[in-house]
Amino acid sequence: MGWKAAEKLIRHWKILRGDNVMIIRGKDKGESGLIKRVIRSQNRVIVEGKNLVKKHIKQGEGHTGGIFSIEAPLHVSNVQVLDPVTGKPCKIGYKYLEDGTKVRFARGMNASGAVIPRPEILKERRKPRPTSPGPKDTPIEHVLEKTYDAKAGIGMPDL
């Protein structure tokens, strides 16, 4: 999209892909939507169906040209996660439950303090794992081959 890399990157992200957020600044202020993509190198997020801009695309081989509406990235400071109980924008905090699990919770002035669950979309992989071995994969026979025996001293390097 032509954005430069951010000068100061956010180290600990609290907003995740699949979160329900509200836009708090810009032309779509007050609207809410799901985060479609997180661009960490630019400190930006893309919200599904929001911040639409017109993109002129030239016709080429295999595709037609024209004017298309696409979602432009928003800076992460211009969105806030919605509280699951009140439905209002809130800040995010982390705490540990009694059983030792780390969870996100809603914090701030109008927040309920409810636990914000991790989005289900994060459990799916973007690229599926390959099912067949590739040309650079090690064959299973070589992986299971025993090359060192501690009791017999076989396979010890000469030191």
PDB file of C-alpha atoms in Angstrom:
ATOM      1  CA  MET A   1       0.000   0.000   0.000  1.00  0.00           C
ATOM      2  CA  GLY A   2       3.002   2.308   0.085  1.00  0.00           C
ATOM      3  CA  TRP A   3       3.293   2.753   3.849  1.00  0.00           C
ATOM      4  CA  LYS A   4       6.768   3.045   5.289  1.00  0.00           C
ATOM      5  CA  ALA A   5       7.911   0.773   8.093  1.00  0.00           C
ATOM      6  CA  ALA A   6       7.080   2.182  11.513  1.00  0.00           C
ATOM      7  CA  GLU A   7       9.876   4.031  13.275  1.00  0.00           C
ATOM      8  CA  LYS A   8       8.992   2.600  16.695  1.00  0.00           C
ATOM      9  CA  LEU A   9       7.441  -0.860  16.595  1.00  0.00           C
ATOM     10  CA  ILE A  10       4.992  -2.096  19.201  1.00  0.00           C
ATOM     11  CA  ARG A  11       6.712  -4.933  21.048  1.00  0.00           C
ATOM     12  CA  HIS A  12       3.783  -6.488  22.925  1.00  0.00           C
ATOM     13  CA  TRP A  13       0.610  -6.579  20.825  1.00  0.00           C
ATOM     14  CA  LYS A  14      -2.677  -6.763  22.689  1.00  0.00           C
ATOM     15  CA  ILE A  15      -4.915  -6.596  19.605  1.00  0.00           C
ATOM     16  CA  LEU A  16      -5.095  -9.874  17.672  1.00  0.00           C
ATOM     17  CA  ARG A  17      -6.440 -11.009  14.319  1.00  0.00           C
ATOM     18  CA  GLY A  18     -10.141 -11.830  14.720  1.00  0.00           C
ATOM     19  CA  ASP A  19     -10.807  -9.349  17.557  1.00  0.00           C
ATOM     20  CA  ASN A  20     -13.992  -7.274  17.482  1.00  0.00           C
ATOM     21  CA  VAL A  21     -12.857  -3.624  17.520  1.00  0.00           C
ATOM     22  CA  MET A  22     -14.327  -0.144  17.289  1.00  0.00           C
ATOM     23  CA  ILE A  23     -12.688   2.592  15.230  1.00  0.00           C
ATOM     24  CA  ILE A  24     -12.158   5.616  17.492  1.00  0.00           C
ATOM     25  CA  ARG A  25     -10.616   8.049  14.946  1.00  0.00           C
ATOM     26  CA  GLY A  26     -10.901   8.680  11.224  1.00  0.00           C
ATOM     27  CA  LYS A  27     -13.697   8.711   8.665  1.00  0.00           C
ATOM     28  CA  ASP A  28     -15.301   5.520  10.048  1.00  0.00           C
ATOM     29  CA  LYS A  29     -15.269   6.719  13.674  1.00  0.00           C
ATOM     30  CA  GLY A  30     -17.769   4.855  15.864  1.00  0.00           C
ATOM     31  CA  GLU A  31     -18.099   1.820  13.579  1.00  0.00           C
ATOM     32  CA  SER A  32     -17.070  -1.653  14.652  1.00  0.00           C
ATOM     33  CA  GLY A  33     -15.774  -4.690  12.804  1.00  0.00           C
ATOM     34  CA  LEU A  34     -13.457  -7.680  12.917  1.00  0.00           C
ATOM     35  CA  ILE A  35      -9.717  -7.396  12.414  1.00  0.00           C
ATOM     36  CA  LYS A  36      -8.866  -9.110   9.155  1.00  0.00           C
ATOM     37  CA  ARG A  37      -5.093  -8.689   9.209  1.00  0.00           C
ATOM     38  CA  VAL A  38      -2.397  -7.334  11.535  1.00  0.00           C
ATOM     39  CA  ILE A  39       0.631  -5.667   9.909  1.00  0.00           C
ATOM     40  CA  ARG A  40       3.197  -5.603  12.718  1.00  0.00           C
ATOM     41  CA  SER A  41       5.997  -4.028  10.661  1.00  0.00           C
ATOM     42  CA  GLN A  42       3.851  -0.905  10.202  1.00  0.00           C
ATOM     43  CA  ASN A  43       1.879  -0.903  13.512  1.00  0.00           C
ATOM     44  CA  ARG A  44      -1.327  -1.151  11.457  1.00  0.00           C
ATOM     45  CA  VAL A  45      -4.437  -3.313  11.259  1.00  0.00           C
ATOM     46  CA  ILE A  46      -7.008  -3.920   8.528  1.00  0.00           C
ATOM     47  CA  VAL A  47     -10.615  -3.943   9.729  1.00  0.00           C
ATOM     48  CA  GLU A  48     -13.053  -5.965   7.633  1.00  0.00           C
ATOM     49  CA  GLY A  49     -15.239  -3.686   5.478  1.00  0.00           C
ATOM     50  CA  LYS A  50     -13.991  -0.404   7.016  1.00  0.00           C
ATOM     51  CA  ASN A  51     -11.704   2.424   5.852  1.00  0.00           C
ATOM     52  CA  LEU A  52     -12.490   1.719   2.203  1.00  0.00           C
ATOM     53  CA  VAL A  53     -10.454   3.553  -0.440  1.00  0.00           C
ATOM     54  CA  LYS A  54     -10.668   3.518  -4.236  1.00  0.00           C
ATOM     55  CA  LYS A  55      -7.850   1.683  -6.005  1.00  0.00           C
ATOM     56  CA  HIS A  56      -7.241   2.111  -9.738  1.00  0.00           C
ATOM     57  CA  ILE A  57      -5.928  -1.139 -11.220  1.00  0.00           C
ATOM     58  CA  LYS A  58      -4.588  -1.343 -14.753  1.00  0.00           C
ATOM     59  CA  GLN A  59      -5.749  -4.175 -16.989  1.00  0.00           C
ATOM     60  CA  GLY A  60      -3.224  -6.944 -17.564  1.00  0.00           C
ATOM     61  CA  GLU A  61      -2.969 -10.536 -18.647  1.00  0.00           C
ATOM     62  CA  GLY A  62      -5.484 -12.709 -16.837  1.00  0.00           C
ATOM     63  CA  HIS A  63      -7.338  -9.907 -15.010  1.00  0.00           C
ATOM     64  CA  THR A  64      -9.520  -6.941 -15.853  1.00  0.00           C
ATOM     65  CA  GLY A  65      -8.785  -3.418 -14.762  1.00  0.00           C
ATOM     66  CA  GLY A  66     -10.998  -0.820 -13.188  1.00  0.00           C
ATOM     67  CA  ILE A  67     -11.679   1.069  -9.980  1.00  0.00           C
ATOM     68  CA  PHE A  68     -12.046  -1.156  -6.915  1.00  0.00           C
ATOM     69  CA  SER A  69     -12.810  -0.454  -3.264  1.00  0.00           C
ATOM     70  CA  ILE A  70     -10.301  -2.033  -0.903  1.00  0.00           C
ATOM     71  CA  GLU A  71      -9.724  -1.849   2.849  1.00  0.00           C
ATOM     72  CA  ALA A  72      -6.826   0.429   3.783  1.00  0.00           C
ATOM     73  CA  PRO A  73      -4.779  -0.166   6.950  1.00  0.00           C
ATOM     74  CA  LEU A  74      -5.528   1.826  10.106  1.00  0.00           C
ATOM     75  CA  HIS A  75      -2.963   2.661  12.759  1.00  0.00           C
ATOM     76  CA  VAL A  76      -3.397   0.419  15.780  1.00  0.00           C
ATOM     77  CA  SER A  77      -3.879   3.447  18.057  1.00  0.00           C
ATOM     78  CA  ASN A  78      -7.080   4.322  16.147  1.00  0.00           C
ATOM     79  CA  VAL A  79      -8.917   1.133  17.155  1.00  0.00           C
ATOM     80  CA  GLN A  80      -9.980  -0.293  20.520  1.00  0.00           C
ATOM     81  CA  VAL A  81     -11.228  -3.756  21.408  1.00  0.00           C
ATOM     82  CA  LEU A  82     -14.909  -3.984  22.379  1.00  0.00           C
ATOM     83  CA  ASP A  83     -15.832  -5.179  25.863  1.00  0.00           C
ATOM     84  CA  PRO A  84     -17.738  -8.490  25.456  1.00  0.00           C
ATOM     85  CA  VAL A  85     -20.223  -7.557  28.223  1.00  0.00           C
ATOM     86  CA  THR A  86     -20.934  -3.842  27.719  1.00  0.00           C
ATOM     87  CA  GLY A  87     -20.131  -3.573  24.001  1.00  0.00           C
ATOM     88  CA  LYS A  88     -18.121  -0.390  24.574  1.00  0.00           C
ATOM     89  CA  PRO A  89     -14.458   0.154  23.621  1.00  0.00           C
ATOM     90  CA  CYS A  90     -11.982  -0.645  26.392  1.00  0.00           C
ATOM     91  CA  LYS A  91      -8.312  -1.199  27.091  1.00  0.00           C
ATOM     92  CA  ILE A  92      -6.833  -4.666  27.445  1.00  0.00           C
ATOM     93  CA  GLY A  93      -5.026  -6.028  30.482  1.00  0.00           C
ATOM     94  CA  TYR A  94      -3.546  -9.409  31.290  1.00  0.00           C
ATOM     95  CA  LYS A  95      -3.999 -11.453  34.445  1.00  0.00           C
ATOM     96  CA  TYR A  96      -3.563 -15.015  35.655  1.00  0.00           C
ATOM     97  CA  LEU A  97      -6.523 -17.073  36.808  1.00  0.00           C
ATOM     98  CA  GLU A  98      -6.464 -19.425  39.811  1.00  0.00           C
ATOM     99  CA  ASP A  99      -5.627 -22.394  37.579  1.00  0.00           C
ATOM    100  CA  GLY A 100      -2.568 -20.545  36.207  1.00  0.00           C
ATOM    101  CA  THR A 101      -3.853 -19.665  32.717  1.00  0.00           C
ATOM    102  CA  LYS A 102      -3.021 -16.227  31.339  1.00  0.00           C
ATOM    103  CA  VAL A 103      -6.087 -14.373  29.986  1.00  0.00           C
ATOM    104  CA  ARG A 104      -6.910 -10.964  28.529  1.00  0.00           C
ATOM    105  CA  PHE A 105      -9.488  -8.882  30.370  1.00  0.00           C
ATOM    106  CA  ALA A 106     -11.319  -5.600  29.766  1.00  0.00           C
ATOM    107  CA  ARG A 107      -9.973  -2.698  31.782  1.00  0.00           C
ATOM    108  CA  GLY A 108     -10.589   1.039  31.884  1.00  0.00           C
ATOM    109  CA  MET A 109     -13.312   3.505  32.936  1.00  0.00           C
ATOM    110  CA  ASN A 110     -16.355   1.879  31.292  1.00  0.00           C
ATOM    111  CA  ALA A 111     -15.019  -1.668  31.336  1.00  0.00           C
ATOM    112  CA  SER A 112     -16.675  -4.613  33.057  1.00  0.00           C
ATOM    113  CA  GLY A 113     -13.466  -6.505  33.820  1.00  0.00           C
ATOM    114  CA  ALA A 114     -14.730  -9.513  31.848  1.00  0.00           C
ATOM    115  CA  VAL A 115     -12.348 -11.976  30.228  1.00  0.00           C
ATOM    116  CA  ILE A 116     -11.804 -11.335  26.509  1.00  0.00           C
ATOM    117  CA  PRO A 117     -11.397 -14.747  24.829  1.00  0.00           C
ATOM    118  CA  ARG A 118      -8.747 -15.420  22.188  1.00  0.00           C
ATOM    119  CA  PRO A 119     -10.307 -15.418  18.703  1.00  0.00           C
ATOM    120  CA  GLU A 120     -11.058 -18.871  17.269  1.00  0.00           C
ATOM    121  CA  ILE A 121      -9.527 -17.872  13.910  1.00  0.00           C
ATOM    122  CA  LEU A 122      -6.048 -17.940  15.499  1.00  0.00           C
ATOM    123  CA  LYS A 123      -6.305 -21.728  15.897  1.00  0.00           C
ATOM    124  CA  GLU A 124      -6.422 -22.157  12.106  1.00  0.00           C
ATOM    125  CA  ARG A 125      -3.178 -22.060  10.154  1.00  0.00           C
ATOM    126  CA  ARG A 126      -2.875 -19.613   7.282  1.00  0.00           C
ATOM    127  CA  LYS A 127      -0.866 -22.094   5.224  1.00  0.00           C
ATOM    128  CA  PRO A 128      -1.751 -25.763   5.759  1.00  0.00           C
ATOM    129  CA  ARG A 129       1.051 -28.130   6.692  1.00  0.00           C
ATOM    130  CA  PRO A 130       2.322 -30.199   3.769  1.00  0.00           C
ATOM    131  CA  THR A 131       1.095 -33.814   3.809  1.00  0.00           C
ATOM    132  CA  SER A 132       3.722 -35.292   1.482  1.00  0.00           C
ATOM    133  CA  PRO A 133       7.489 -34.989   2.020  1.00  0.00           C
ATOM    134  CA  GLY A 134       9.288 -32.448  -0.113  1.00  0.00           C
ATOM    135  CA  PRO A 135      12.683 -32.663  -1.847  1.00  0.00           C
ATOM    136  CA  LYS A 136      14.541 -31.168   1.136  1.00  0.00           C
ATOM    137  CA  ASP A 137      12.866 -33.311   3.825  1.00  0.00           C
ATOM    138  CA  THR A 138      14.958 -35.979   5.566  1.00  0.00           C
ATOM    139  CA  PRO A 139      13.715 -39.552   4.943  1.00  0.00           C
ATOM    140  CA  ILE A 140      12.197 -41.288   7.990  1.00  0.00           C
ATOM    141  CA  GLU A 141      14.774 -44.144   7.797  1.00  0.00           C
ATOM    142  CA  HIS A 142      17.630 -41.691   8.416  1.00  0.00           C
ATOM    143  CA  VAL A 143      15.749 -39.992  11.242  1.00  0.00           C
ATOM    144  CA  LEU A 144      15.145 -43.254  13.117  1.00  0.00           C
ATOM    145  CA  GLU A 145      18.674 -44.617  12.529  1.00  0.00           C
ATOM    146  CA  LYS A 146      20.564 -45.089  15.824  1.00  0.00           C
ATOM    147  CA  THR A 147      24.019 -43.497  15.508  1.00  0.00           C
ATOM    148  CA  TYR A 148      25.102 -43.261  19.156  1.00  0.00           C
ATOM    149  CA  ASP A 149      25.129 -45.799  21.978  1.00  0.00           C
ATOM    150  CA  ALA A 150      26.273 -44.478  25.375  1.00  0.00           C
ATOM    151  CA  LYS A 151      26.870 -47.880  27.007  1.00  0.00           C
ATOM    152  CA  ALA A 152      28.925 -49.352  24.183  1.00  0.00           C
ATOM    153  CA  GLY A 153      30.634 -46.080  23.338  1.00  0.00           C
ATOM    154  CA  ILE A 154      29.705 -46.423  19.672  1.00  0.00           C
ATOM    155  CA  GLY A 155      29.521 -43.172  17.765  1.00  0.00           C
ATOM    156  CA  MET A 156      31.664 -41.166  20.192  1.00  0.00           C
ATOM    157  CA  PRO A 157      33.721 -38.453  18.537  1.00  0.00           C
ATOM    158  CA  ASP A 158      37.510 -38.508  19.022  1.00  0.00           C
ATOM    159  CA  LEU A 159      38.304 -35.674  21.375  1.00  0.00           C
TER     160      LEU A 159
END
